[in-house]
Short mmCIF file of C-alpha atoms in Angstrom, two decimals:
data_model
loop_
_atom_site.label_atom_id
_atom_site.label_comp_id
_atom_site.label_asym_id
_atom_site.label_seq_id
_atom_site.Cartn_x
_atom_site.Cartn_y
_atom_site.Cartn_z
CA PHE K 233 144.96 42.01 152.51
CA GLU K 234 142.23 42.95 150.26
CA PRO K 235 139.12 40.74 149.49
CA PHE K 236 139.68 37.85 147.23
CA GLY K 237 138.08 34.87 146.05
CA GLU K 238 134.79 34.03 147.78
CA HIS K 239 135.47 36.78 150.54
CA ALA K 240 133.66 39.76 149.39
CA VAL K 241 135.03 41.26 152.60
CA ASN K 242 138.44 40.51 154.18
CA SER K 243 137.75 40.36 157.93
CA SER K 244 141.47 40.64 158.56
CA TRP K 245 141.46 44.00 157.01
CA VAL K 246 138.38 44.95 159.15
CA ALA K 247 140.28 43.76 162.17
CA VAL K 248 143.51 45.77 161.37
CA GLN K 249 141.32 48.98 160.73
CA GLU K 250 139.82 48.34 164.28
CA LEU K 251 143.42 47.97 165.67
CA GLU K 252 144.48 51.20 164.17
CA ARG K 253 141.55 52.99 165.59
CA LEU K 254 142.39 51.71 169.10
CA GLY K 255 145.86 52.07 168.72
CA LEU K 256 148.64 50.21 170.60
CA GLY K 257 149.72 53.10 172.86
CA GLU K 258 151.95 56.09 172.28
CA GLU K 259 155.07 53.92 172.27
CA VAL K 260 154.13 52.19 169.25
CA ASP K 261 154.35 53.79 165.79
CA LEU K 262 151.69 51.77 163.95
CA HIS K 263 151.21 51.74 160.31
CA VAL K 264 148.64 49.69 158.25
CA CYS K 265 148.15 49.09 154.66
CA GLU K 266 145.59 47.04 152.76
CA VAL K 267 147.94 44.79 150.52
CA PRO K 268 146.49 43.75 147.13
CA VAL K 269 146.00 40.07 146.37
CA GLU K 270 148.17 40.38 143.33
CA TYR K 271 151.64 38.62 143.03
CA GLN K 272 153.21 41.07 141.00
CA ALA K 273 151.94 44.16 142.79
CA VAL K 274 153.10 42.61 146.34
CA GLN K 275 156.79 42.18 144.95
CA SER K 276 157.31 45.86 144.58
CA LEU K 277 154.72 47.19 147.37
CA LEU K 278 155.92 45.32 150.25
CA PRO K 279 159.85 46.21 149.80
CA SER K 280 158.88 49.85 149.37
CA LEU K 281 156.51 49.85 152.64
CA TRP K 282 159.83 48.29 154.48
CA ARG K 283 162.25 50.99 153.08
CA GLU K 284 159.72 53.76 153.96
CA HIS K 285 159.10 52.69 157.59
CA GLN K 286 162.06 50.74 158.46
CA PRO K 287 160.00 48.45 160.79
CA GLN K 288 161.36 46.52 164.08
CA LEU K 289 158.19 44.34 163.67
CA VAL K 290 155.98 43.51 160.68
CA VAL K 291 152.65 41.35 161.07
CA HIS K 292 151.04 40.18 157.94
CA VAL K 293 147.28 39.46 158.47
CA GLY K 294 145.29 37.50 156.28
CA VAL K 295 141.83 35.21 156.18
CA SER K 296 141.31 31.62 155.66
CA GLY K 297 137.90 30.20 154.77
CA LEU K 298 139.31 26.85 156.27
CA ALA K 299 140.55 28.25 159.42
CA THR K 300 138.79 27.47 162.78
CA THR K 301 141.12 29.52 164.99
CA VAL K 302 143.16 32.52 164.97
CA THR K 303 146.26 31.02 163.10
CA LEU K 304 149.83 32.16 164.04
CA GLU K 305 152.20 31.27 161.02
CA GLN K 306 155.74 30.02 161.99
CA CYS K 307 156.82 30.32 158.59
CA GLY K 308 156.03 31.51 154.91
CA HIS K 309 156.95 29.26 152.10
CA ASN K 310 157.86 30.58 148.65
CA LYS K 311 156.77 27.54 146.48
CA GLY K 312 153.34 26.05 145.92
CA TYR K 313 151.22 28.92 144.87
CA LYS K 314 148.80 27.42 142.26
CA ARG K 315 145.82 29.61 142.51
CA PRO K 316 145.41 32.86 140.51
CA ASP K 317 145.42 36.17 142.39
CA ASN K 318 142.72 39.13 141.87
CA CYS K 319 144.15 39.87 138.37
CA SER K 320 143.81 36.17 137.19
CA PHE K 321 147.85 35.89 137.12
CA CYS K 322 149.52 32.84 138.45
CA PRO K 323 153.33 32.76 138.30
CA SER K 324 154.39 29.71 136.02
CA SER K 325 157.00 28.91 138.66
CA GLN K 326 154.34 28.72 141.36
CA CYS K 327 156.70 30.80 143.44
CA CYS K 328 155.58 33.68 145.18
CA MET K 329 158.94 35.49 145.13
CA GLU K 330 161.21 34.48 142.17
CA ASN K 331 164.54 33.52 143.32
CA GLY K 332 163.34 34.03 146.85
CA PRO K 333 164.27 31.77 149.73
CA ASP K 334 162.22 28.67 150.17
CA CYS K 335 161.07 29.51 153.55
CA ILE K 336 161.01 32.73 155.70
CA ARG K 337 160.74 31.94 159.60
CA SER K 338 159.60 34.16 162.18
CA VAL K 339 162.12 35.09 164.52
CA LEU K 340 159.33 34.64 167.18
CA ASP K 341 158.59 31.31 168.78
CA MET K 342 154.74 31.07 167.65
CA ASP K 343 154.25 28.03 169.87
CA THR K 344 155.26 30.18 172.90
CA VAL K 345 153.14 32.95 171.68
CA CYS K 346 150.16 30.73 171.06
CA LYS K 347 150.51 29.23 174.50
CA ARG K 348 150.71 32.33 176.30
CA VAL K 349 147.74 34.14 174.39
CA THR K 350 145.64 30.78 175.08
CA ASP K 351 146.63 30.72 178.98
CA SER K 352 145.75 34.58 179.08
CA GLY K 353 142.02 33.60 179.23
CA LEU K 354 141.00 35.69 176.25
CA GLY K 355 138.47 33.07 175.28
CA VAL K 356 139.80 32.83 171.71
CA ALA K 357 141.12 29.69 170.21
CA PHE K 358 144.70 30.24 168.90
CA SER K 359 146.84 27.47 166.80
CA VAL K 360 150.07 27.50 165.02
CA SER K 361 150.68 26.82 161.32
CA LYS K 362 153.95 26.00 159.39
CA ASP K 363 152.15 26.34 156.05
CA ALA K 364 151.21 29.82 155.29
CA GLY K 365 149.27 31.33 152.59
CA ARG K 366 149.41 28.50 149.77
#
C-alpha cells in the first residue's frame, strides 16, 4: 500500500520493492503493485489486477504503527472501517466492499506458516492476527 496517515513512507512497499529486485526465482512470475489507500480506487483496481494476472497466490502487504512483529493475517473483515482514506472518504456503511462477504479467510493456515518461519531461525518475530486492517 501507499503511504497513509502518519506514515510518510510505507515500509511494506519498500520491502516489496526489494523483493521484486531480488526476485523469487525463475519459476515464479512476480508482479508487484503499490495500491492506493482509497476505498473506491481499490474496488476497481484489485479485481482488474486479478483478471489481468490470474494469480495462483496473492499476498497483500501493509504496515501498522501498532505492530511489534511481522503479522500474518488469517482473515480480512469487510465491516468496521471507520477511518477516512487518503481522499478523506469513509464509506457510510463502514464496509470495505459493499455487499461483500463478512470475512475472507486465507486458504493458508497462518498458524502453521508462523510456526515454520519462527522455527527456521531467521531471528524475526512473527505472529498471527485474525483482525486485518481495520
